[in-house]
Coordinates of C-alpha atoms and ligand atoms in Angstrom, one line a residue:
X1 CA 32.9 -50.6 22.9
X2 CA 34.2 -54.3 24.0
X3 CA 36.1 -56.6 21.6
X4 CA 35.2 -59.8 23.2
X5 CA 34.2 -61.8 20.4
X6 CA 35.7 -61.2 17.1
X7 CA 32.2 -60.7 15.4
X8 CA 32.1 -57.8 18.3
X9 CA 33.3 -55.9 15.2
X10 CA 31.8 -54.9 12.0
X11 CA 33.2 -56.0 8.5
X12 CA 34.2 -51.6 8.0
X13 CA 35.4 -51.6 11.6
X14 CA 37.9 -54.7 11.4
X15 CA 38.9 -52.9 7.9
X16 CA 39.4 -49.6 9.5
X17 CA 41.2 -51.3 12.3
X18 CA 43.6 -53.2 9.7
X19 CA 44.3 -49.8 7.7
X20 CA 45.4 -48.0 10.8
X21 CA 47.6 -51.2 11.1
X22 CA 49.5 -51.0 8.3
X23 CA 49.9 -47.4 8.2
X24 CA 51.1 -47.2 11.9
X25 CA 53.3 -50.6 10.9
X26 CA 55.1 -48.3 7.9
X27 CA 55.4 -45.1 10.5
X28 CA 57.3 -47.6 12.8
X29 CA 59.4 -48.4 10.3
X30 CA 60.4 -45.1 8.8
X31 CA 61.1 -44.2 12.6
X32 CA 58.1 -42.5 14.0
X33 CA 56.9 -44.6 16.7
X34 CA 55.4 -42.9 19.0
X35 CA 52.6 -40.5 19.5
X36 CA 50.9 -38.5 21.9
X37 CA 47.5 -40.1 21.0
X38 CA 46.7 -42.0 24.5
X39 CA 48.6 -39.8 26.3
X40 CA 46.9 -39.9 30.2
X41 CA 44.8 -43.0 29.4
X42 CA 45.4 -45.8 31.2
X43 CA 44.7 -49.7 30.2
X44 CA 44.9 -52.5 32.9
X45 CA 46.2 -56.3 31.6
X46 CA 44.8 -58.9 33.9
X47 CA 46.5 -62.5 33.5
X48 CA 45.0 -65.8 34.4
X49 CA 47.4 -67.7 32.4
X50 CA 50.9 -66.9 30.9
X51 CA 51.9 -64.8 27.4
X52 CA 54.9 -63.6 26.2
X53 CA 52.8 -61.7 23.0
X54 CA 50.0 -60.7 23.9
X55 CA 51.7 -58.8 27.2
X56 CA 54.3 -57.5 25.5
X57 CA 52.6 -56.3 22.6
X58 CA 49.6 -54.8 24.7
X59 CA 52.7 -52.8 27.1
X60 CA 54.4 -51.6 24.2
X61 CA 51.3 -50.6 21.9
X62 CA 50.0 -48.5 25.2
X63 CA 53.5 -46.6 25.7
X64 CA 54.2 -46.4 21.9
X65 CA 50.4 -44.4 21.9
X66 CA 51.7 -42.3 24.8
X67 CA 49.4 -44.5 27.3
X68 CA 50.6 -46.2 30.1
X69 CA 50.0 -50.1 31.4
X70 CA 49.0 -51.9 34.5
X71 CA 50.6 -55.4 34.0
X72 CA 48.1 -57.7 36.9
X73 CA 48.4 -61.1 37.7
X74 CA 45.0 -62.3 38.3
X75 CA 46.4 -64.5 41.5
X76 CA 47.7 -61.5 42.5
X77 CA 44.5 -60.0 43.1
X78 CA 41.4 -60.6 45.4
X79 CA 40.1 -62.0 42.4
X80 CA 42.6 -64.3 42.9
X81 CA 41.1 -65.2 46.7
X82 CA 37.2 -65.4 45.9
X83 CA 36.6 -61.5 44.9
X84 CA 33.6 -61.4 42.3
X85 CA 34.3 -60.4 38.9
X86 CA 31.6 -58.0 38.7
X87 CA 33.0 -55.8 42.2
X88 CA 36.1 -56.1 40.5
X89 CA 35.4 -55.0 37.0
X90 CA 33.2 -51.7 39.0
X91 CA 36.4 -50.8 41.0
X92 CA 38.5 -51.3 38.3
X93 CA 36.5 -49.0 36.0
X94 CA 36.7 -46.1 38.5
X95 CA 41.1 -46.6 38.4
X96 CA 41.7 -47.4 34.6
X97 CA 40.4 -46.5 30.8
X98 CA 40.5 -49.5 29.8
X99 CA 41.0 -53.4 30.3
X100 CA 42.2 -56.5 28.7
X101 CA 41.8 -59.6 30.3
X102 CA 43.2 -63.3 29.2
X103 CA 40.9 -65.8 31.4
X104 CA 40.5 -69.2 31.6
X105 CA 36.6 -69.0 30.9
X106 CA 34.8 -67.2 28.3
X107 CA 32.2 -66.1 30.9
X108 CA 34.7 -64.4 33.1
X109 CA 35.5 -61.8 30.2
X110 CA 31.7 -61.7 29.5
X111 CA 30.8 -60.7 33.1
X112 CA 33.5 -58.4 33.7
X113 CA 32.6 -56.2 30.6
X114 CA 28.6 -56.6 31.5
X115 CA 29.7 -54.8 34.9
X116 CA 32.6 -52.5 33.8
X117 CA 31.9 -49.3 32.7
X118 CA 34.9 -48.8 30.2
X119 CA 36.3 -50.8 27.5
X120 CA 36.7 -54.8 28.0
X121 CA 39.2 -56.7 25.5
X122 CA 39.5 -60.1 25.2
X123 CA 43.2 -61.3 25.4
X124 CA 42.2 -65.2 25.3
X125 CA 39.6 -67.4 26.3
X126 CA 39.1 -71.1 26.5
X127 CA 36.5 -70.1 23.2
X128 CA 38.2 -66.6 21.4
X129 CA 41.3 -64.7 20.8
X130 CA 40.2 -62.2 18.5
X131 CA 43.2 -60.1 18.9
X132 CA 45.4 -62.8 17.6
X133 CA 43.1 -63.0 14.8
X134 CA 43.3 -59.0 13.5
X135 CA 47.5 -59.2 13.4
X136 CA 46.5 -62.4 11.2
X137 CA 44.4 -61.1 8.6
X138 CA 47.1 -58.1 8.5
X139 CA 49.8 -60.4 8.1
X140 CA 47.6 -62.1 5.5
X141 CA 46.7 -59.2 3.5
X142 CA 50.6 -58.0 3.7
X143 CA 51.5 -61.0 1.9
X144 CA 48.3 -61.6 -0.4
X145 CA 46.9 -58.0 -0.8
X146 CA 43.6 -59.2 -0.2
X147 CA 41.6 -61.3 2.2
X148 CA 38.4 -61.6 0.0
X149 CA 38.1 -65.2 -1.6
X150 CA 41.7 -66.6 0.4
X151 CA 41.0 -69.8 1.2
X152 CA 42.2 -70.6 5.0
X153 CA 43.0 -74.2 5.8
X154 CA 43.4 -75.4 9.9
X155 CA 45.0 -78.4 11.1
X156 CA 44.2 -79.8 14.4
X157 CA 42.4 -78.5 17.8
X158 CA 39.5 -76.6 16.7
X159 CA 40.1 -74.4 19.3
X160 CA 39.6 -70.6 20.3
X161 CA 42.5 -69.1 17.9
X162 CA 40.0 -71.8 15.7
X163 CA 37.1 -70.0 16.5
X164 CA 38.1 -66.2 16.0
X165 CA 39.4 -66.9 12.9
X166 CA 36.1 -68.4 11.6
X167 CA 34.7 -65.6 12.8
X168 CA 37.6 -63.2 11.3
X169 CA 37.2 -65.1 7.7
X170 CA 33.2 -64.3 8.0
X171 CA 33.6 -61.0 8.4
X172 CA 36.7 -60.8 5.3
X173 CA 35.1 -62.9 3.1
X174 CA 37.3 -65.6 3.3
X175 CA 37.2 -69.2 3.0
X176 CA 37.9 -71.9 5.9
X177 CA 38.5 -75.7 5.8
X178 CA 39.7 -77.1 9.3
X179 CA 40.6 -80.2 9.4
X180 CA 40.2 -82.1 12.5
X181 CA 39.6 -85.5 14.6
X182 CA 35.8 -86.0 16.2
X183 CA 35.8 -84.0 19.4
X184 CA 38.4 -81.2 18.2
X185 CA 35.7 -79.9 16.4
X186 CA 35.7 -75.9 16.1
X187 CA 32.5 -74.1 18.0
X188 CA 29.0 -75.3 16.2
X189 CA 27.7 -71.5 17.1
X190 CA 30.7 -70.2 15.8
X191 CA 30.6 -72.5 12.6
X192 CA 27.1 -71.8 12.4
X193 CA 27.3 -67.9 13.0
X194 CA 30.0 -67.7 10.2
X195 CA 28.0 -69.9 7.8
X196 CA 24.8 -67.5 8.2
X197 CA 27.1 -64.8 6.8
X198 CA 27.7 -66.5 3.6
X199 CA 31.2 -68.0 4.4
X200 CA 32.0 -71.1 3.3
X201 CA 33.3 -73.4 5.8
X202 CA 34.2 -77.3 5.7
X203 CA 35.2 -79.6 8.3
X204 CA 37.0 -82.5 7.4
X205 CA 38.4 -85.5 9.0
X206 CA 41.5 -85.0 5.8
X207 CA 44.8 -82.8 6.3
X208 CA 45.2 -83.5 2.8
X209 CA 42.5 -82.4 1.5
X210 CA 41.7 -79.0 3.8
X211 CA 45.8 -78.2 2.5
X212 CA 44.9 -78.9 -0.8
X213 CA 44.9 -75.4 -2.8
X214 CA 44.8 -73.5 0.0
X215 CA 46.5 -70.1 0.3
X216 CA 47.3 -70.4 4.1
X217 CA 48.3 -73.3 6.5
X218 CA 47.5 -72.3 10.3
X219 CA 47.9 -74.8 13.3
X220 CA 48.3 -73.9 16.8
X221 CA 49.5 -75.9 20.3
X222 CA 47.9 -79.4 20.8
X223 CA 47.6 -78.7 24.2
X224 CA 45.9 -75.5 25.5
X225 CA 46.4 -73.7 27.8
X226 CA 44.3 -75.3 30.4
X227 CA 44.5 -78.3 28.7
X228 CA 47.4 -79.8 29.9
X229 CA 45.4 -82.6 32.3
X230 CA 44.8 -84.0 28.4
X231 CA 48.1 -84.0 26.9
X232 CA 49.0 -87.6 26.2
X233 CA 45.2 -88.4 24.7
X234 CA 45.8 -85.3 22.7
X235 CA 49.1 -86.1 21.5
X236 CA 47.2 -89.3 20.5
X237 CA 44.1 -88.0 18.9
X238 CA 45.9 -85.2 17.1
X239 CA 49.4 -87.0 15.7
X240 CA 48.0 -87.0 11.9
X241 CA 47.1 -83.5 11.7
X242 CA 51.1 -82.3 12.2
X243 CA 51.9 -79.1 9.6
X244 CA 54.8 -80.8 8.1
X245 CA 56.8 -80.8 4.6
X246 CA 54.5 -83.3 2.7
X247 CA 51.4 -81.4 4.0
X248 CA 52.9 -78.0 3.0
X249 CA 53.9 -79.4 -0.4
X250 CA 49.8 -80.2 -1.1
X251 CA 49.3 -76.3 -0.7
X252 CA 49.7 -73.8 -3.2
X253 CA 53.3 -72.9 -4.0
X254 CA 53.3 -69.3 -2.6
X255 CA 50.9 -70.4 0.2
X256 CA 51.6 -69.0 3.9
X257 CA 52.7 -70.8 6.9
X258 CA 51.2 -69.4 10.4
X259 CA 51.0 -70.1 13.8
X260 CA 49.8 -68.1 16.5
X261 CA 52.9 -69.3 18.9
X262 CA 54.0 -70.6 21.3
X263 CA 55.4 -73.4 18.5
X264 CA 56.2 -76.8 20.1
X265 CA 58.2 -78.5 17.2
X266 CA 57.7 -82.2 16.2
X267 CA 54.3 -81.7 17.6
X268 CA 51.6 -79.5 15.5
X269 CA 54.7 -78.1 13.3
X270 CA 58.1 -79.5 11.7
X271 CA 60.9 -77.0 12.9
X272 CA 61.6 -76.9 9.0
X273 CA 58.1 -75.8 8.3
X274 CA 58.5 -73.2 11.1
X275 CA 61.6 -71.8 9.4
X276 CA 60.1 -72.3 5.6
X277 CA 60.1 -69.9 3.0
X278 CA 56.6 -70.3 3.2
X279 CA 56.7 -69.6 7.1
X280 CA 55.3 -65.7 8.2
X281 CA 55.0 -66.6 11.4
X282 CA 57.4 -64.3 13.3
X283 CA 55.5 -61.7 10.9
X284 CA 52.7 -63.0 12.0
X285 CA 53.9 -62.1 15.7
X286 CA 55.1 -58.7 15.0
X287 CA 51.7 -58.2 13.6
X288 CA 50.5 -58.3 17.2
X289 CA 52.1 -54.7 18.3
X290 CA 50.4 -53.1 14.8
X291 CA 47.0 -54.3 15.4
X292 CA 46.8 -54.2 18.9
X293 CA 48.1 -50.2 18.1
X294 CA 45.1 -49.9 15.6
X295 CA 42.6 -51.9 18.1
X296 CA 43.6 -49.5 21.3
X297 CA 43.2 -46.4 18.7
X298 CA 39.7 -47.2 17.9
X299 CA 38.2 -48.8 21.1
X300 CA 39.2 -45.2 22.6
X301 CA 38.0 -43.5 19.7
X302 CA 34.7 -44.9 19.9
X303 CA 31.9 -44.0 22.1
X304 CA 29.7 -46.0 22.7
Ligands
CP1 N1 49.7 -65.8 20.5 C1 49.7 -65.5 21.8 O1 48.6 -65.0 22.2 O2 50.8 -65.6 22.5 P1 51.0 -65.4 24.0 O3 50.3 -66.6 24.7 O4 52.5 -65.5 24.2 O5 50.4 -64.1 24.4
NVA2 N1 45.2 -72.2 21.9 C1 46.3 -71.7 22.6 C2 46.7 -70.3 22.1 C3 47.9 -69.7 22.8 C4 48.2 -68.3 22.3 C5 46.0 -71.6 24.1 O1 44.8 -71.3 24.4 O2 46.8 -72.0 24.9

């Protein structure tokens, strides 16, 4: 099995995936955390673009399971000097048990999995990053004890941490609003897709009103990675949708602060928002090493 799209998994899978979370979250805390459960398996992280969570977390989830890592730069590879994904993805599946790759296009993850023979994970895409979006609903549930009817609010770039978590509230049962300026505009398949499921989503031109009642704030970077040929019309387009004080105090009182991170303060997010009582964002980044714990566990665990 692949997680390349969030909606790659089943409403019972992603709550399977986020029970194993939390209970291999508590273990960790009470001391026990390691096992022996990958021991001899073998996953392979391929980089396009940089990450400071999503490596680490990966490394340490395989060698906390007993597994061992393969950190790869993609420029590092023939991949890197005209190689085809699909050669690369069949001579990879003969080395490793598995591989996550964070790629510039969607379609590069796509094709790799179509030619691997082992299990493909997304780790970002210019359209999904479904793994951020599991240690999110975790983090969400921790704090709420629920994700049915939570009403999700996003400000700014409807972009692929946008788009999985759509996707993650279809399959919760939660509720979006994103709030966004024309162009930014989350996925319309993804929209759509999520709609057909019964969620509710609204787009909005209006921070204020998509933070109005909501139970969670989210906002991620302005700039993308791959993005950064845009920057100064993005910092234009996007000003007005900043997560700051006033925007936080249109929320519910107990509502939760997140971010995905990297942060880039006194752009998307106040540094007093970041640091907020409301703020569960370095939760939120912990979260990454539970889930991606759970996600290994049952990728390896399923067979097909
Ligand atoms: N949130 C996230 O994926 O962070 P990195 O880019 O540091 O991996
Ligand atoms: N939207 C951001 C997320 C970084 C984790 C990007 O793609 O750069």
């Amino acid at each position: 099995m692949n997680l390349i799209s969030i909606f790659d998994l089943t409403p019972a899978a992603l709550d399977k995936i986020l029970e194993q979370a939390h209970t291999l979250k508590r273990a960790r805390r009470s001391g026990s955390k390691v096992s022996t459960e990958l021991t001899g398996q073998i996953l392979a992280l391929i980089f396009e673009k940089p990450s400071t969570r999503t490596r680490v977390s990966f490394e340490v989830a395989m060698r906390e399971l007993g597994g061992e890592v393969l950190s790869l730069n993609a420029s590092e590879l023939q991949l890197g000097r005209g190689e085809r994904v699909q050669e690369t993805a069949k001579v990879l599946s003969s080395y490793v048990d598995a591989v996550m790759i964070r790629a510039y296009q969607h379609a590069t993850v796509e094709e790799f999995a179509q030619y691997a023979a082992i299990p493909v994970i997304n780790g970002l895409t210019d359209f999904e990053h479904p793994c951020q979006i599991i240690a999110d609903l975790m983090t969400i549930q921790e704090y709420k004890q629920r994700l049915q009817g939570v009403t999700v609010a996003w400000f700014g770039d409807g972009n692929n941490v946008c788009n999985s978590l759509i996707g993650g509230a279809a399959l919760a049962g939660m509720a979006v609003r994103v709030a966004c300026p024309a162009g930014y505009e989350p996925a319309a398949a993804i929209v759509e897709k999520a709609r057909s499921m019964g969620c509710d989503v609204r787009l909005t031109r209006s921070p204020e009103e998509a933070a109005t009642d909501a139970d969670v704030l989210y906002t991620d970077v302005w700039v993308s990675m791959g993005d950064e040929a845009e920057r100064e019309q993005r910092l234009r387009d996007l000003k007005n949708y900043q997560v700051n004080e006033a925007l936080v105090a249109r929320a519910k009182a107990d509502a939760l602060v997140m971010h995905c991170m990297p942060v880039h303060i006194g752009e998307e997010m106040t540094e007093g928002v970041l640091y907020s009582a409301n703020s569960v964002i370095f939760e939120e980044a912990e979260n990454r090493l539970h889930a991606q714990k759970a996600l290994l566990s049952y990728l390896f665990s399923v067979q097909d």
